[in-house]
CSV table of C-alpha atoms in Angstrom, one decimal:
chain,number,residue,atom,x,y,z
D,80,MET,CA,-174.1,56.0,84.5
D,81,LYS,CA,-174.4,52.2,83.6
D,82,THR,CA,-173.8,53.5,79.6
D,83,TRP,CA,-170.5,55.4,81.3
D,84,LYS,CA,-169.2,52.1,82.7
D,85,LEU,CA,-169.9,49.7,79.8
D,86,CYS,CA,-167.9,52.2,77.8
D,87,ALA,CA,-165.2,51.9,80.5
D,88,THR,CA,-165.0,48.6,80.5
D,89,ALA,CA,-165.0,48.4,76.5
D,90,LEU,CA,-161.9,50.6,76.6
D,91,MET,CA,-160.0,48.7,78.9
D,92,LEU,CA,-160.5,46.0,77.1
D,93,ALA,CA,-158.9,47.4,73.8
D,94,LEU,CA,-156.6,49.0,75.8
D,95,ALA,CA,-154.8,45.5,77.2
D,96,PRO,CA,-153.4,44.3,74.0
D,97,ILE,CA,-151.2,47.2,74.3
D,98,GLY,CA,-150.6,46.9,77.8
D,99,MET,CA,-149.2,43.3,77.0
D,100,ALA,CA,-146.8,44.3,74.3
D,101,GLN,CA,-145.6,47.0,76.7
D,102,ALA,CA,-145.0,44.2,78.9
D,103,GLN,CA,-142.7,42.2,76.2
D,104,VAL,CA,-139.3,41.2,77.8
D,105,VAL,CA,-136.3,42.1,75.5
D,106,LEU,CA,-133.2,39.8,76.1
D,107,LYS,CA,-129.7,40.6,74.9
D,108,LEU,CA,-127.1,38.2,73.6
D,109,ALA,CA,-123.6,39.4,73.3
D,110,SER,CA,-121.2,37.5,70.1
D,111,ASN,CA,-117.8,38.2,68.9
D,112,ALA,CA,-118.7,36.5,66.1
D,113,VAL,CA,-119.5,38.6,63.2
D,114,ARG,CA,-122.4,38.5,61.1
D,115,SER,CA,-122.8,37.9,56.8
D,116,ASP,CA,-125.2,37.2,54.8
D,117,PRO,CA,-124.8,34.6,53.7
D,118,PRO,CA,-123.8,33.2,57.5
D,119,ARG,CA,-120.3,32.3,57.4
D,120,VAL,CA,-120.1,31.0,60.9
D,121,GLY,CA,-121.9,28.6,63.2
D,122,ASP,CA,-122.8,31.3,65.7
D,123,GLN,CA,-124.6,33.6,63.7
D,124,ILE,CA,-126.9,30.1,61.8
D,125,ALA,CA,-127.4,29.0,65.8
D,126,PHE,CA,-128.2,32.5,67.2
D,127,GLU,CA,-130.8,33.6,64.6
D,128,TRP,CA,-132.2,30.2,64.9
D,129,LEU,CA,-133.0,30.9,68.5
D,130,GLN,CA,-134.0,34.3,68.2
D,131,SER,CA,-136.9,33.2,65.4
D,132,GLU,CA,-137.3,30.2,67.7
D,133,LEU,CA,-137.9,32.1,70.9
D,134,GLU,CA,-140.3,35.0,69.6
D,135,SER,CA,-142.5,32.0,67.7
D,136,ARG,CA,-142.8,30.3,71.2
D,137,THR,CA,-144.1,32.8,73.5
D,138,ASN,CA,-146.0,34.1,71.3
D,139,GLY,CA,-144.0,37.2,70.9
D,140,GLU,CA,-143.7,37.7,74.5
D,141,VAL,CA,-139.9,37.2,75.2
D,142,THR,CA,-137.6,38.2,72.1
D,143,LEU,CA,-133.6,38.7,71.9
D,144,GLU,CA,-131.3,41.0,70.1
D,145,ILE,CA,-128.1,40.0,69.0
D,146,TYR,CA,-124.6,42.1,69.0
D,147,TRP,CA,-122.6,40.7,66.7
D,148,GLY,CA,-118.6,41.6,66.0
D,149,GLY,CA,-118.0,42.8,70.1
D,150,ALA,CA,-120.0,45.2,69.8
D,151,LEU,CA,-120.7,45.3,73.7
D,152,GLY,CA,-116.9,44.7,74.3
D,153,ALA,CA,-114.3,42.0,74.0
D,154,GLU,CA,-115.0,38.3,75.2
D,155,ALA,CA,-112.9,38.1,78.2
D,156,GLN,CA,-114.5,41.2,79.2
D,157,LEU,CA,-118.4,40.4,79.1
D,158,PHE,CA,-118.7,38.5,82.2
D,159,GLN,CA,-118.5,41.3,84.2
D,160,SER,CA,-121.5,42.5,81.6
D,161,LEU,CA,-123.8,39.5,82.4
D,162,GLU,CA,-123.1,39.7,86.0
D,163,THR,CA,-124.2,42.9,86.1
D,164,GLY,CA,-127.6,42.5,83.6
D,165,VAL,CA,-126.0,44.5,81.1
D,166,ILE,CA,-126.5,41.8,78.5
D,167,ASP,CA,-128.7,38.6,79.4
D,168,ILE,CA,-127.0,35.9,77.5
D,169,LEU,CA,-123.1,35.3,77.1
D,170,PRO,CA,-122.4,32.3,74.5
D,171,ASN,CA,-118.5,32.2,75.2
D,172,SER,CA,-115.2,30.2,75.0
D,173,GLY,CA,-114.1,27.7,77.6
D,174,SER,CA,-110.4,29.2,77.5
D,175,ASN,CA,-112.3,33.0,78.6
D,176,ALA,CA,-115.1,31.3,80.7
D,177,ALA,CA,-112.2,29.7,82.9
D,178,SER,CA,-111.8,33.1,84.0
D,179,THR,CA,-114.9,32.7,86.2
D,180,LEU,CA,-116.0,28.6,86.2
D,181,PRO,CA,-112.0,27.9,86.5
D,182,GLU,CA,-112.9,23.7,85.6
D,183,ALA,CA,-114.2,24.9,81.9
D,184,GLY,CA,-110.1,25.4,81.7
D,185,LEU,CA,-110.4,21.5,81.2
D,186,PHE,CA,-111.4,22.5,77.6
D,187,SER,CA,-108.6,24.5,76.8
D,188,THR,CA,-106.8,20.8,76.3
D,189,SER,CA,-105.8,19.8,73.3
D,190,TYR,CA,-107.0,16.6,71.8
D,191,LEU,CA,-109.7,16.4,74.0
D,192,PHE,CA,-112.1,15.5,71.8
D,193,ARG,CA,-111.9,13.4,68.6
D,194,ASP,CA,-114.1,15.3,66.6
D,195,PHE,CA,-117.6,17.2,65.9
D,196,ASP,CA,-119.7,13.8,67.0
D,197,HIS,CA,-117.5,13.1,69.8
D,198,TYR,CA,-117.8,16.5,70.9
D,199,ARG,CA,-121.9,16.1,70.3
D,200,ALA,CA,-122.3,13.3,72.5
D,201,VAL,CA,-120.4,15.0,75.3
D,202,ALA,CA,-122.4,18.2,75.6
D,203,ASN,CA,-125.4,16.3,75.6
D,204,ASP,CA,-124.8,13.5,77.9
D,205,PRO,CA,-126.4,14.7,81.3
D,206,ALA,CA,-123.8,13.5,83.7
D,207,PHE,CA,-121.2,15.5,82.0
D,208,PHE,CA,-123.8,18.9,81.5
D,209,ASP,CA,-125.2,18.5,84.8
D,210,ARG,CA,-121.9,18.3,87.0
D,211,LEU,CA,-120.8,21.4,84.9
D,212,ALA,CA,-123.8,23.2,85.6
D,213,GLU,CA,-123.6,22.1,89.3
D,214,LEU,CA,-120.1,23.5,89.5
D,215,GLN,CA,-121.3,26.6,88.1
D,216,ALA,CA,-123.9,27.0,90.3
D,217,ALA,CA,-122.0,26.5,93.0
D,218,ARG,CA,-119.9,29.8,92.6
D,219,ASN,CA,-123.1,32.2,93.3
D,220,ALA,CA,-121.5,34.5,90.1
D,221,GLY,CA,-125.6,35.1,89.2
D,222,TYR,CA,-125.8,33.9,86.0
D,223,ARG,CA,-125.8,30.2,85.3
D,224,LEU,CA,-124.5,27.7,82.5
D,225,VAL,CA,-127.3,26.8,80.1
D,226,GLY,CA,-125.9,25.3,76.9
D,227,LEU,CA,-122.8,23.9,75.2
D,228,GLY,CA,-121.6,25.1,71.4
D,229,ALA,CA,-118.9,25.0,69.0
D,230,THR,CA,-117.3,27.6,67.1
D,231,GLY,CA,-115.0,25.1,65.4
D,232,SER,CA,-112.1,22.7,65.3
D,233,ARG,CA,-109.0,25.1,66.0
D,234,ASN,CA,-105.8,25.3,63.2
D,235,LEU,CA,-102.7,26.9,64.0
D,236,TYR,CA,-102.1,29.4,61.2
D,237,ASN,CA,-98.7,31.6,61.1
D,238,ARG,CA,-97.8,34.6,58.8
D,239,THR,CA,-93.7,33.4,58.9
D,240,ARG,CA,-93.3,29.6,57.3
D,241,PRO,CA,-95.6,26.5,56.0
D,242,VAL,CA,-95.4,23.9,59.7
D,243,ALA,CA,-96.3,20.2,60.0
D,244,THR,CA,-94.9,19.4,62.8
D,245,PRO,CA,-93.9,21.0,66.5
D,246,GLU,CA,-90.3,21.3,65.5
D,247,GLU,CA,-91.0,23.2,62.5
D,248,ALA,CA,-93.5,25.6,64.6
D,249,ALA,CA,-91.3,26.0,67.7
D,250,GLY,CA,-90.1,29.7,68.4
D,251,LEU,CA,-93.1,30.9,66.6
D,252,LYS,CA,-94.8,34.2,69.1
D,253,MET,CA,-98.2,32.3,69.3
D,254,ARG,CA,-101.6,34.6,70.3
D,255,VAL,CA,-103.6,32.6,72.9
D,256,GLN,CA,-106.5,32.8,74.9
D,257,SER,CA,-106.4,34.3,78.2
D,258,SER,CA,-106.5,31.0,80.0
D,259,PRO,CA,-103.3,29.5,81.7
D,260,ILE,CA,-103.7,26.3,80.2
D,261,GLU,CA,-103.0,28.0,76.5
D,262,PHE,CA,-100.3,29.3,77.6
D,263,ARG,CA,-98.9,25.7,79.1
D,264,ILE,CA,-99.9,24.1,75.8
D,265,TRP,CA,-97.8,26.2,73.2
D,266,GLN,CA,-95.7,26.3,75.7
D,267,THR,CA,-95.0,22.3,75.7
D,268,LEU,CA,-95.0,22.7,72.1
D,269,GLY,CA,-92.0,25.4,72.5
D,270,LEU,CA,-94.3,28.1,71.3
D,271,ILE,CA,-93.5,31.4,73.2
D,272,PRO,CA,-97.4,32.9,74.0
D,273,THR,CA,-99.4,36.0,74.3
D,274,ALA,CA,-102.4,36.7,75.3
D,275,ILE,CA,-104.6,38.9,72.9
D,276,PRO,CA,-108.1,39.5,72.4
D,277,SER,CA,-109.7,37.7,69.7
D,278,THR,CA,-110.7,41.4,68.5
D,279,GLU,CA,-106.9,42.3,67.9
D,280,ILE,CA,-105.7,39.2,66.0
D,281,TYR,CA,-105.7,39.9,62.9
D,282,LEU,CA,-104.0,43.5,63.7
D,283,SER,CA,-101.4,42.2,65.8
D,284,LEU,CA,-100.6,39.3,63.3
D,285,GLN,CA,-100.4,42.6,60.4
D,286,THR,CA,-97.7,44.2,62.5
D,287,GLY,CA,-96.1,41.3,63.5
D,288,VAL,CA,-96.6,41.7,67.6
D,289,VAL,CA,-97.3,37.8,67.0
D,290,ASP,CA,-96.3,35.0,64.4
D,291,ALA,CA,-99.0,32.9,64.8
D,292,SER,CA,-102.8,32.4,66.2
D,293,GLU,CA,-105.3,29.7,66.0
D,294,SER,CA,-108.8,29.7,65.3
D,295,SER,CA,-111.6,27.2,63.4
D,296,ILE,CA,-111.2,27.4,59.4
D,297,PRO,CA,-114.7,29.6,59.4
D,298,PHE,CA,-113.3,31.8,62.0
D,299,ILE,CA,-109.7,31.9,59.5
D,300,MET,CA,-112.3,33.0,56.7
D,301,SER,CA,-114.8,35.2,58.1
D,302,ASN,CA,-112.2,37.5,59.4
D,303,LYS,CA,-109.6,36.8,56.9
D,304,TYR,CA,-106.9,35.9,59.0
D,305,TYR,CA,-105.6,33.9,56.1
D,306,GLU,CA,-104.7,37.8,54.5
D,307,VAL,CA,-102.2,38.5,57.2
D,308,ALA,CA,-101.0,34.4,58.3
D,309,PRO,CA,-101.1,32.7,54.9
D,310,TYR,CA,-99.5,29.1,56.3
D,311,ILE,CA,-102.4,27.1,57.5
D,312,THR,CA,-101.5,24.1,59.3
D,313,LEU,CA,-104.6,21.4,60.4
D,314,THR,CA,-103.7,20.7,63.4
D,315,ASN,CA,-107.6,20.2,64.4
D,316,HIS,CA,-106.3,20.4,68.3
D,317,GLN,CA,-109.2,22.2,70.2
D,318,ILE,CA,-112.7,21.7,69.3
D,319,SER,CA,-113.3,25.6,69.9
D,320,THR,CA,-116.7,24.9,72.9
D,321,HIS,CA,-118.4,27.9,73.5
D,322,LEU,CA,-120.7,28.3,77.0
D,323,TYR,CA,-123.5,29.4,77.1
D,324,PHE,CA,-124.6,31.6,80.5
D,325,LEU,CA,-127.8,33.4,81.4
D,326,ASN,CA,-128.2,35.7,84.0
D,327,ASP,CA,-130.0,34.4,86.9
D,328,ALA,CA,-132.4,37.9,87.4
D,329,SER,CA,-132.5,37.8,83.6
D,330,LEU,CA,-134.3,34.3,83.7
D,331,GLN,CA,-136.8,36.0,86.6
D,332,ARG,CA,-137.9,38.7,84.1
D,333,VAL,CA,-138.9,35.8,81.6
D,334,PRO,CA,-142.7,35.2,82.4
D,335,GLU,CA,-143.0,31.5,84.5
D,336,GLU,CA,-144.6,30.2,81.4
D,337,HIS,CA,-141.7,30.7,79.0
D,338,ARG,CA,-138.8,30.2,81.2
D,339,GLN,CA,-138.4,26.5,80.4
D,340,VAL,CA,-139.2,27.1,76.8
D,341,LEU,CA,-136.2,29.7,77.1
D,342,LEU,CA,-133.9,27.2,78.8
D,343,GLY,CA,-135.2,24.2,76.1
D,344,LEU,CA,-134.5,26.8,73.4
D,345,LEU,CA,-131.0,27.4,74.8
D,346,ARG,CA,-129.6,23.7,75.0
D,347,GLU,CA,-131.0,22.9,71.4
D,348,THR,CA,-129.6,25.9,70.0
D,349,GLY,CA,-125.9,24.2,71.1
D,350,ASN,CA,-126.8,21.4,68.9
D,351,ARG,CA,-127.5,23.8,65.9
D,352,HIS,CA,-124.3,25.4,66.7
D,353,ILE,CA,-122.1,22.5,66.6
D,354,ASP,CA,-123.8,21.1,63.7
D,355,ALA,CA,-123.8,24.1,61.4
D,356,THR,CA,-120.0,24.8,62.9
D,357,ALA,CA,-119.3,21.2,61.7
D,358,ASP,CA,-120.7,21.6,58.0
D,359,LEU,CA,-119.8,25.1,57.4
D,360,SER,CA,-116.0,23.7,58.2
D,361,GLU,CA,-115.9,21.3,55.2
D,362,THR,CA,-117.1,23.5,52.8
D,363,MET,CA,-115.3,26.6,54.2
D,364,LEU,CA,-112.0,24.6,54.1
D,365,GLU,CA,-112.2,24.2,50.4
D,366,GLU,CA,-112.8,27.9,49.9
D,367,LEU,CA,-109.8,28.8,52.3
D,368,ARG,CA,-107.6,26.3,49.6
D,369,ALA,CA,-108.4,28.3,47.1
D,370,GLN,CA,-107.7,31.4,48.0
D,371,PRO,CA,-104.2,33.4,46.7
D,372,GLY,CA,-101.2,33.1,48.3
D,373,VAL,CA,-102.6,30.5,51.0
D,374,THR,CA,-100.5,27.4,51.9
D,375,VAL,CA,-102.7,24.8,53.9
D,376,THR,CA,-100.4,21.7,55.6
D,377,GLU,CA,-101.4,18.7,56.6
D,378,ALA,CA,-100.3,18.7,60.5
D,379,ASP,CA,-98.7,15.5,61.8
D,380,THR,CA,-101.3,15.3,64.7
D,381,LYS,CA,-99.7,12.7,66.7
D,382,ALA,CA,-96.9,14.7,67.1
D,383,PHE,CA,-98.5,17.0,68.5
D,384,ALA,CA,-101.1,15.0,70.3
D,385,ASN,CA,-98.2,12.8,71.8
D,386,ARG,CA,-96.5,15.7,73.4
D,387,LEU,CA,-99.8,17.0,75.2
D,388,VAL,CA,-101.3,13.6,76.5
D,389,GLU,CA,-100.1,14.0,79.8
D,390,LEU,CA,-101.0,17.4,80.4
D,391,GLN,CA,-104.8,16.3,79.7
D,392,ASP,CA,-104.3,14.1,83.3
D,393,GLU,CA,-102.4,17.0,84.9
D,394,VAL,CA,-105.0,19.6,84.2
D,395,ALA,CA,-108.0,17.5,84.9
D,396,ALA,CA,-106.4,16.4,88.3
D,397,GLU,CA,-105.7,20.4,89.1
D,398,LEU,CA,-108.9,21.2,88.3
D,399,GLY,CA,-110.6,18.9,90.5
D,400,VAL,CA,-112.7,17.6,87.2
D,401,THR,CA,-111.0,13.9,86.7
D,402,ASP,CA,-114.5,12.7,86.2
D,403,LEU,CA,-115.5,15.0,83.9
D,404,LEU,CA,-111.8,13.7,81.3
D,405,ALA,CA,-113.2,9.7,82.3
D,406,THR,CA,-116.7,11.1,80.9
D,407,ILE,CA,-115.2,12.1,77.9
D,408,ARG,CA,-113.0,9.5,77.3
D,409,ALA,CA,-115.7,6.9,77.9
D,410,HIS,CA,-117.5,8.1,74.5
């Protein structure tokens, strides 16, 4: 009997690692970015770093699966998947995030940030990030704000003609993200906005449903939008902010000793996202200039910005976030 008990104990110890492996937590992250080798967007560099670091720092107990290229749905639809736990982590644009966190609509106001360095400083200011996180928490949506990244500095591109001023852009049918503020911006500039999912930009330009759109240089290159809209205008009108959301129930599935690790990594991922995007933007702009048939025009950014100054104050007041706007301007 004693021998049997010793054998049973030994068998349980031998099987313990198998039980631990079966308890591994797998988190799902959905991204509309297109994966490539080598990486063409900062999203890939940042999220694959997160994937590697999360597995390493949790000894494999928490891992990350990444679904690229809108495989799990269009950006604007993914919040429902996040709420129901179909996905665990969702990086999404400020414009789309405004559908669940209206105050994020502030990010849609153009010429809010001078450059990537300015945005990075603001994103890492506790007075700014914590205030945004509190606004999200107050909505009791079942998911929280856990990071801020960036996919680029957005520029205008169109299929019709070179554009350097608002007057030259007037009348273009413009694809915009699903945000009332985006509509106001482009209407103020004299364009005709239409909301179209990011996964349909190429086809919409190709078929003439719209004449123009706006994206970061890495996204223009990685999605080859220049093939159907070869007139690129360097407006640099908006840092393409990405807000990272994490399902609350998903966080509870993570072993307690790894929760702060996950949250800390998500914050650091935002910084790596910003830095990678800034580096790629410079490199890929030169590649874009070299594409046959592409015309790159320097915009009269002051002319564009001057038309939109008052809109920043109006939007901040309407959303009740004049304090956030003040923090941005203080940096």
